Short mmCIF file of C-alpha atoms and ligand atoms in Angstrom, two decimals:
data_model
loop_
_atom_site.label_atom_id
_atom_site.label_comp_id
_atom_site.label_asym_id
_atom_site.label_seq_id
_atom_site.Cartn_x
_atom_site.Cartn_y
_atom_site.Cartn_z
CA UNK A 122 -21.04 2.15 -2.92
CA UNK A 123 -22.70 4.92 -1.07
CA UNK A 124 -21.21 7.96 -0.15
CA UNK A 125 -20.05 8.81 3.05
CA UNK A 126 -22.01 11.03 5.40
CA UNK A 127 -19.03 12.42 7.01
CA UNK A 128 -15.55 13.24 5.44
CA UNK A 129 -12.64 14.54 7.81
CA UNK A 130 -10.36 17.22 6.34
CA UNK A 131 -6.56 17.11 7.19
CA UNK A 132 -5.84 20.64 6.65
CA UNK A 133 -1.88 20.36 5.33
CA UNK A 134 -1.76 23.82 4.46
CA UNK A 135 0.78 25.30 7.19
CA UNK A 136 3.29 22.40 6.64
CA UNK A 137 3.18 20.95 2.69
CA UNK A 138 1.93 24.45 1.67
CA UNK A 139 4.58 26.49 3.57
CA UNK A 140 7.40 24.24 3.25
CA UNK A 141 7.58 25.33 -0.28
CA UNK A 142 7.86 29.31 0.21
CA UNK A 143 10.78 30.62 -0.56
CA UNK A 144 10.29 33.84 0.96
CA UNK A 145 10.38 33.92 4.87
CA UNK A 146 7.27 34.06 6.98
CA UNK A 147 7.15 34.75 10.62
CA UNK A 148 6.50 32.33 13.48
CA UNK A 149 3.37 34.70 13.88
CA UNK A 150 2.15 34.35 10.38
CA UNK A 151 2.07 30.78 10.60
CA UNK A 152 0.44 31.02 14.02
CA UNK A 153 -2.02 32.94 13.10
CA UNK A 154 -2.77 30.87 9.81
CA UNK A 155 -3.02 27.64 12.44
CA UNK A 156 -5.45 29.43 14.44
CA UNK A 157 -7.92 30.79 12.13
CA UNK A 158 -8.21 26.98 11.09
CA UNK A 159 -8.85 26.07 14.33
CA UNK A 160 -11.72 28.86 14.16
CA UNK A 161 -13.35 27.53 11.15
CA UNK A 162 -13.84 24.21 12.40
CA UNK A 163 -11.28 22.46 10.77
CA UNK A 164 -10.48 19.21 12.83
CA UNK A 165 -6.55 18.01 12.19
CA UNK A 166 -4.17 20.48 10.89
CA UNK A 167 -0.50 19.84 10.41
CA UNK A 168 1.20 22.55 11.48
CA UNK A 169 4.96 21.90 10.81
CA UNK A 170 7.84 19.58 10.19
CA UNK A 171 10.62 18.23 12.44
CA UNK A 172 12.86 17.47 9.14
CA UNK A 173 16.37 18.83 8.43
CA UNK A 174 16.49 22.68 8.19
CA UNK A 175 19.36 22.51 5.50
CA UNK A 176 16.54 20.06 3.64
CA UNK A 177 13.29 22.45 4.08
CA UNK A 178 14.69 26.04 5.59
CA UNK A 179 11.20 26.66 5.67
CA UNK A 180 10.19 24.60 8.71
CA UNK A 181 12.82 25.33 10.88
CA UNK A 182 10.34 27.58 13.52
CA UNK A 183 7.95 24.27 13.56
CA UNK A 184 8.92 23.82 17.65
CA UNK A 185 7.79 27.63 17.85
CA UNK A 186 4.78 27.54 16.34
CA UNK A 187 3.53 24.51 18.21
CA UNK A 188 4.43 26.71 21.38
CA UNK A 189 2.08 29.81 20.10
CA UNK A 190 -1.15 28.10 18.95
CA UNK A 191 -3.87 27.91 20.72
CA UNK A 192 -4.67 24.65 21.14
CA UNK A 193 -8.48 23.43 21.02
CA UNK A 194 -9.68 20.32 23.03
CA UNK A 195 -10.66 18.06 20.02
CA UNK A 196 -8.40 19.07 17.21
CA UNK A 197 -5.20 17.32 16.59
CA UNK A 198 -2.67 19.22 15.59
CA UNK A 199 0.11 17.18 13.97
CA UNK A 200 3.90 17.43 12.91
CA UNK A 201 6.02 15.26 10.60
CA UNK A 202 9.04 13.13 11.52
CA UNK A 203 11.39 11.59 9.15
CA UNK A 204 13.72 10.29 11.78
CA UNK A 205 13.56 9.32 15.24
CA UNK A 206 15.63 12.74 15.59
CA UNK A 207 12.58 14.47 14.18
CA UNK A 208 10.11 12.38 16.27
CA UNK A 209 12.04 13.01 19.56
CA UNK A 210 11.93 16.76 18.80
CA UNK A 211 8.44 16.99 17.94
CA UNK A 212 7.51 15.34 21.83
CA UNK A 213 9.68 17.84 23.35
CA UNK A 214 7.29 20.46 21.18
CA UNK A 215 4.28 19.07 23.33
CA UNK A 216 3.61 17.03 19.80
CA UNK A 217 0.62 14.36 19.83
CA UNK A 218 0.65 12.91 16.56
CA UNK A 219 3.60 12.89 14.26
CA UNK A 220 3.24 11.57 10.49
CA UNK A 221 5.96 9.64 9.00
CA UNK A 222 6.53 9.91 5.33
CA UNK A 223 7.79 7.26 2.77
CA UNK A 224 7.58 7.29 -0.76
CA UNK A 225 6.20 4.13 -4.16
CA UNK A 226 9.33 5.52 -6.14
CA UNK A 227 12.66 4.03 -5.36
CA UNK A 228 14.22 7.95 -6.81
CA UNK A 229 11.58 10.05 -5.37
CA UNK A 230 12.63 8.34 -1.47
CA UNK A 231 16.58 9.35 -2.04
CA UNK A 232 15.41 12.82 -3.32
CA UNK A 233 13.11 13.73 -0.75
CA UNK A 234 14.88 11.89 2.58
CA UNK A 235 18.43 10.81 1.12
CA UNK A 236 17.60 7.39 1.56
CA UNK A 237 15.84 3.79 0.27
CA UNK A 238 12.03 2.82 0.30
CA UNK A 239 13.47 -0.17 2.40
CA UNK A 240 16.02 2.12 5.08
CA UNK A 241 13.38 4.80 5.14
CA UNK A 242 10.72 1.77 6.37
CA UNK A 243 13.39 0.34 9.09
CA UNK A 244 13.80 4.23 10.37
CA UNK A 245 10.35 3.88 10.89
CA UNK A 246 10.04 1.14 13.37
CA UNK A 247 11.90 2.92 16.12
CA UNK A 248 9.76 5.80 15.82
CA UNK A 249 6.27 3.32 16.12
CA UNK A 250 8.05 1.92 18.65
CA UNK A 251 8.49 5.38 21.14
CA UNK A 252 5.07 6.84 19.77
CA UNK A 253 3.71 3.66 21.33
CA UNK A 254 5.32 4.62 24.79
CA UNK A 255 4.59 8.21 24.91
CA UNK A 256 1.01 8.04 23.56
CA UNK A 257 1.56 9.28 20.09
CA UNK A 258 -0.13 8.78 17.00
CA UNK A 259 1.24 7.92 13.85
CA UNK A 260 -0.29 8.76 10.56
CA UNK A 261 1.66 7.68 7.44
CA UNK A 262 2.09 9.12 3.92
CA UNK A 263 3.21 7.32 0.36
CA UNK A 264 4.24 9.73 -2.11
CA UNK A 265 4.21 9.28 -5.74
CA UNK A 266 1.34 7.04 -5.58
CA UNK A 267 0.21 7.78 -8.82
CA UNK A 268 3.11 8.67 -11.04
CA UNK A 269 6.70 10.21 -10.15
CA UNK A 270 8.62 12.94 -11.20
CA UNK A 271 12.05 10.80 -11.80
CA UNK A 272 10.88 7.78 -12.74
CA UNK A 273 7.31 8.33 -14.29
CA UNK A 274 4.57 5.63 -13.93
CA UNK A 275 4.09 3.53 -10.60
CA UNK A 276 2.27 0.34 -10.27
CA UNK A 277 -0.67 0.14 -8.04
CA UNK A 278 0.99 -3.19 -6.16
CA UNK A 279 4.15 -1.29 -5.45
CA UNK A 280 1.83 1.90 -3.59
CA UNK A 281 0.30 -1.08 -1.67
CA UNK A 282 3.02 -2.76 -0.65
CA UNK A 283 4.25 0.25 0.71
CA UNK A 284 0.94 1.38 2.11
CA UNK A 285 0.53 -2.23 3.86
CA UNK A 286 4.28 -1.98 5.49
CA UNK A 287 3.36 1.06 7.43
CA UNK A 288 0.03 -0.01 8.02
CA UNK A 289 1.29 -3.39 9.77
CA UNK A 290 4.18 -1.18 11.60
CA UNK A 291 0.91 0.73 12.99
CA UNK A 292 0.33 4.05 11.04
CA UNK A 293 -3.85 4.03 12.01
CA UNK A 294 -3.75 5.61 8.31
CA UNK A 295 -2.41 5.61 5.58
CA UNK A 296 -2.60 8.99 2.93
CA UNK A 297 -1.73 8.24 -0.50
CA UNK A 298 0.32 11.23 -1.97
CA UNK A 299 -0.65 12.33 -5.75
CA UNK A 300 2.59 14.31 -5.07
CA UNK A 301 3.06 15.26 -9.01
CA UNK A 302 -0.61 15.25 -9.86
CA UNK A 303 -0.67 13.63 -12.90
CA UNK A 304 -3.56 10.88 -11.67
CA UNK A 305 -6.84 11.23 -13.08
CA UNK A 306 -10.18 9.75 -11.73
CA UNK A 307 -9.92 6.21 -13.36
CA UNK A 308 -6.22 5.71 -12.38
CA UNK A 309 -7.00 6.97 -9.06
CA UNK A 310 -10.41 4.36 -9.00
CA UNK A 311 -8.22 1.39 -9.72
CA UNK A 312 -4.96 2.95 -7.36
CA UNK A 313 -7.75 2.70 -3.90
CA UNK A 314 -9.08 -0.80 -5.48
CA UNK A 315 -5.79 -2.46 -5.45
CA UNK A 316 -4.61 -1.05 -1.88
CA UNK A 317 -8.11 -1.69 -0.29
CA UNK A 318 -6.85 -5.15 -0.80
CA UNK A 319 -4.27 -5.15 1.53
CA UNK A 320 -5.30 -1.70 3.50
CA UNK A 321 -8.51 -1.30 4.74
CA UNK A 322 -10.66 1.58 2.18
CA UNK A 323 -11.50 3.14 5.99
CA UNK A 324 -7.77 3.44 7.18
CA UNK A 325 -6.51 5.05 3.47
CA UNK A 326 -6.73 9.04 3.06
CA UNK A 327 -6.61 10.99 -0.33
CA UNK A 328 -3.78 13.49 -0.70
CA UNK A 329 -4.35 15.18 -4.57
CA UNK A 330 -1.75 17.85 -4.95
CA UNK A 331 -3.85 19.84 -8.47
CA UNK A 332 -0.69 20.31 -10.89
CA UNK A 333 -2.88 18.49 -13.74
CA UNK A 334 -6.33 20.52 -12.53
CA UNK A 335 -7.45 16.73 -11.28
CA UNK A 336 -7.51 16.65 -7.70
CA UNK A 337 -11.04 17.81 -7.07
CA UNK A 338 -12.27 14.46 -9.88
CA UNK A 339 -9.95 12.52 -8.13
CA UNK A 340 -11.37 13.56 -4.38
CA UNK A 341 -14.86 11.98 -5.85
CA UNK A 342 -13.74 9.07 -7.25
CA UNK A 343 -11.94 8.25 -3.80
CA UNK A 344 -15.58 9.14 -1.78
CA UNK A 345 -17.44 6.95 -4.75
CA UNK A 346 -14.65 4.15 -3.48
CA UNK A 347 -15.35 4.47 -0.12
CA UNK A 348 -12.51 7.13 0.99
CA UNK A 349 -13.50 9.33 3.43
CA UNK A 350 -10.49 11.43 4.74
CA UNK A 351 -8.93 14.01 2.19
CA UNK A 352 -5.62 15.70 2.93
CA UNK A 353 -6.03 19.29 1.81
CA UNK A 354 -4.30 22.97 1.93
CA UNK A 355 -5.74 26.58 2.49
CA UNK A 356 -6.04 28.56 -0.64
CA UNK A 357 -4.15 25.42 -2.28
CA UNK A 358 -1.05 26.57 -0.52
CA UNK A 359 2.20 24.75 -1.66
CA UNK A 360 4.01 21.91 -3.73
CA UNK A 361 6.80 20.08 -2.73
CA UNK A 362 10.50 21.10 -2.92
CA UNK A 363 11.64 17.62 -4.08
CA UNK A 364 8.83 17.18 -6.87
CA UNK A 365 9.82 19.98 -9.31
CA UNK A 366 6.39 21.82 -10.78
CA UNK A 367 4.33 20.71 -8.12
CA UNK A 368 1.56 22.74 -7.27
CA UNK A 369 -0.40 23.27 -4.41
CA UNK A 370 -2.75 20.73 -2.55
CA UNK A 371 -6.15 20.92 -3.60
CA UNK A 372 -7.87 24.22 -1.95
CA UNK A 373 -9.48 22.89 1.17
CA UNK A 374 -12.32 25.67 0.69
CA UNK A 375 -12.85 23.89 -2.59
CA UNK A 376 -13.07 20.23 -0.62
CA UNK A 377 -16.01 22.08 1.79
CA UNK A 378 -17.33 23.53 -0.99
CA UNK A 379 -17.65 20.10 -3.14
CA UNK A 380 -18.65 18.25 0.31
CA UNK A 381 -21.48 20.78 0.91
CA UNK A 382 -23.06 20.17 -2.29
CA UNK A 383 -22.76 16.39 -1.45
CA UNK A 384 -24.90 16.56 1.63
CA UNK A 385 -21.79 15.47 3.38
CA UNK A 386 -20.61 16.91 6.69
CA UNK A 387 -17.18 18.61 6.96
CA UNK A 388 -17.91 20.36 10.58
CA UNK A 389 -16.03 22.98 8.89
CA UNK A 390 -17.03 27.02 8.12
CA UNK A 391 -16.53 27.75 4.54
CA UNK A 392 -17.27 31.45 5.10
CA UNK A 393 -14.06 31.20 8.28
CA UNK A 394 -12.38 29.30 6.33
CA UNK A 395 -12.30 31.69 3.06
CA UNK A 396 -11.21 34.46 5.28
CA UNK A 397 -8.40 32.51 6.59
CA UNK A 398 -7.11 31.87 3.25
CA UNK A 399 -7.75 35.35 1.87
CA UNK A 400 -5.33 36.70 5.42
CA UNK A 401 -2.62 33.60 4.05
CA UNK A 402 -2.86 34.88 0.62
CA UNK A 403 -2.30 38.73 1.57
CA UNK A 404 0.36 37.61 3.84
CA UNK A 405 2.33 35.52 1.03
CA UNK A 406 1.28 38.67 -1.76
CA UNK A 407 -0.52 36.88 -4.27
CA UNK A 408 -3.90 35.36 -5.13
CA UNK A 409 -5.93 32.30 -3.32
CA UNK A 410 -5.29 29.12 -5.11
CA UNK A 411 -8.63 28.64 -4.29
CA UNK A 412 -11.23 29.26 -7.26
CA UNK A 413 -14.12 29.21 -4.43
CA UNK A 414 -12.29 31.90 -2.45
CA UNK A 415 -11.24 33.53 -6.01
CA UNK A 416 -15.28 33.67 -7.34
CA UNK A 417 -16.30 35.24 -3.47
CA UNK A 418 -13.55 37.91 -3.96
CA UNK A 419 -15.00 38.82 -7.27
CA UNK A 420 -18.60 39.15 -6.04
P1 HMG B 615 20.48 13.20 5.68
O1 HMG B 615 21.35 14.32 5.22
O2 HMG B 615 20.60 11.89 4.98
O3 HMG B 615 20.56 12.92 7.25
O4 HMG B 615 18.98 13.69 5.63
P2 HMG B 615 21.71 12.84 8.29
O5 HMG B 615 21.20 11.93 9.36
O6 HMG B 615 23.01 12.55 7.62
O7 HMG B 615 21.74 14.33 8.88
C1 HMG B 615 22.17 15.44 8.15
C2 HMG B 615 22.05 16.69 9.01
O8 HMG B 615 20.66 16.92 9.32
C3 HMG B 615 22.75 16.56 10.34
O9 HMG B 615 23.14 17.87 10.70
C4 HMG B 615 21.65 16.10 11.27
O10 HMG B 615 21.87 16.45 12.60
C5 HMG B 615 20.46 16.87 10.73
P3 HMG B 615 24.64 18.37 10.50
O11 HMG B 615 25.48 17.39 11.29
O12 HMG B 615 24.92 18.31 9.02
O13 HMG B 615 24.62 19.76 11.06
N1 HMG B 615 19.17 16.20 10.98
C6 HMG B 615 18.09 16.83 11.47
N2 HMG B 615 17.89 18.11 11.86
C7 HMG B 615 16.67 18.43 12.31
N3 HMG B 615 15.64 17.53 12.37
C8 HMG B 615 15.82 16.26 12.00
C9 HMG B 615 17.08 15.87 11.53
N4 HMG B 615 17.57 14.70 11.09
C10 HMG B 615 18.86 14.91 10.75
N5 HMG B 615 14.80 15.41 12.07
C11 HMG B 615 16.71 13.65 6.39
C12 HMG B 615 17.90 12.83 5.98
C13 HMG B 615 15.53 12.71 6.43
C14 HMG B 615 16.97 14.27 7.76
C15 HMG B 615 16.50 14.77 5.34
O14 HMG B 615 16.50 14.20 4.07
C16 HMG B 615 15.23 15.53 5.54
O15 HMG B 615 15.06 16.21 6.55
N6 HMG B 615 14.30 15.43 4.56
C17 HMG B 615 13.01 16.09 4.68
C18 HMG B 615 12.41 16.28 3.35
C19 HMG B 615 11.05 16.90 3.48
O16 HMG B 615 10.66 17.39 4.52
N7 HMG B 615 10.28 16.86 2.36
C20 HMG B 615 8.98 17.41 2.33
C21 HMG B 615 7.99 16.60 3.11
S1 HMG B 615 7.39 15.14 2.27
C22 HMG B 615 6.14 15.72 1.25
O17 HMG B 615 5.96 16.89 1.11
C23 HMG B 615 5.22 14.72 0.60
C24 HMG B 615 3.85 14.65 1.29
O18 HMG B 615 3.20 15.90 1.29
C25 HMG B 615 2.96 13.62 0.55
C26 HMG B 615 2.93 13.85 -0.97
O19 HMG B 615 2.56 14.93 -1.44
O20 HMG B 615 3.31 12.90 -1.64
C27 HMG B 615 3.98 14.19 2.73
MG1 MG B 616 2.10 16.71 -0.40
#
């Protein structure tokens, strides 16, 4: 298979990079952060959560934020929903796309939402259902995809029967979650083989957090299958607060970097976009995550 000419970047950074920071950052950080991806180019960023404060303290100021960006005609700027709670909240925030978020691993679902694969997929359908009336998108996420943190190893069939539920409830994508990073190129090869089969290779989206170093091999064995949509975080902001050890997302200035070298278009600014990492990075008081931003700083 040929690769793509064209690979859109969903820029996770201010949501699964933040949510993890322990130490509190302003509303005006985090606008800031949104905005400086919104000068570099970058096309969907997520810029919060509409979750539980008591679960993630760290998105509480998500209806804030979305009141202080500027918003850019062309660039969808996204929130997740667990809950229909969540989902109503995020519409009141002037919201246009929310992601829902479910998970391969029967332990990791209870852990992260306090609830089953199955419930969390029924919470769902009310949500599709008032997206639908109020014009709302839905994007959806499996976690765990290729191995968990409680339970260890997860079969392929069980990510895509996942993937296909919240593909038939109408997610118009789904991103598979390397939420531990443990998957390497070959697992990840035969992971997008056996979904394609019951999700189409066009709807599914790559989301490598780089614990295990393996997201960027992983990233090109998901274009060399046909992926073409790559979840990714500024300065590899983040882990997640229910996957203990988790690093970061893969550095999105390392994605543009990769892609450039590839021939294939991003529509993004790597220069803009290294300087909005470096600000992110000097805001949170310690280095980029990103080794491309890391080897410019050293020049
Ligand atoms: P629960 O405790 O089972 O829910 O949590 P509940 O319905 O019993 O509600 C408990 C309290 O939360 C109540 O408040 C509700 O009102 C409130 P109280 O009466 O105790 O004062 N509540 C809410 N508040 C604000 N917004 C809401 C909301 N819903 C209920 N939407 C729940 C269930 C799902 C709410 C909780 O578990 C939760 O918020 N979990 C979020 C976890 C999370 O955000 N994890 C990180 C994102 S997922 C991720 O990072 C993976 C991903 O990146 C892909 C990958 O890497 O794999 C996407
Ligand atoms: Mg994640």
């Amino acid at each position: 298979m040929s690769l793509p000419t064209h690979v859109r970047l969903v820029e996770v950074g201010p949501r699964d990079g933040l949510q993890n920071e322990a130490q509190p950052i302003s509303v005006a950080d985090k606008v800031r952060l949104v905005d400086a991806l919104t000068a570099a180019g970058v096309s969907y960023i997520e810029v919060g959560s509409f979750v539980s404060p008591k679960w993630v303290p760290q998105m509480a100021g998500s209806a804030e934020v979305f009141a202080q960006i500027q918003r850019k005609p062309g660039v969808t700027y996204a929130a997740l929903a667990p809950n229909l709670r969540g989902f109503e909240d995020a519409v009141a925030a002037g919201v246009k796309e929310v992601a829902v978020f479910a998970a391969a691993s029967e332990a990791f679902s209870q852990r992260n939402i306090n609830c089953s694969i199955s419930e969390s997929l029924a919470r769902f359908v009310p949500i599709m259902e008032a997206a639908k009336q109020h014009g709302v998108s839905v994007r959806g996420y499996v976690s765990c995809v290729l191995g968990c943190p409680y339970e260890g190893n997860v079969a392929p069939e069980q990510v895509a029967l996942v993937a296909r539920e919240l593909y038939d409830m109408g997610c118009y994508e789904v991103s598979l979650g390397d939420t531990i990073g443990t998957g390497t190129a070959g697992a990840t090869r035969k992971l997008i083989e056996v979904v394609a089969a019951d999700v189409p290779r066009e709807k599914l989206a790559g989301h490598f957090h780089d614990t295990y170093g393996q997201a960027m091999a992983n990233i090109y064995a998901s274009l060399l299958e046909g992926v073409a949509v790559f979840d990714s975080s500024i300065a590899g902001l983040g882990g997640c607060p229910y996957a203990k050890g988790a690093s970061g997302n893969v550095a999105t200035e390392d994605v543009v970097y990769l892609l450039n070298g590839l021939g294939i278009d991003s529509g993004i600014d790597l220069e803009a976009l290294i300087v909005a990492g470096q600000h992110i990075s000097t805001v949170l008081g310690r280095a980029s995550g990103s080794r491309v931003a890391r080897a410019r700083s050293a020049q």
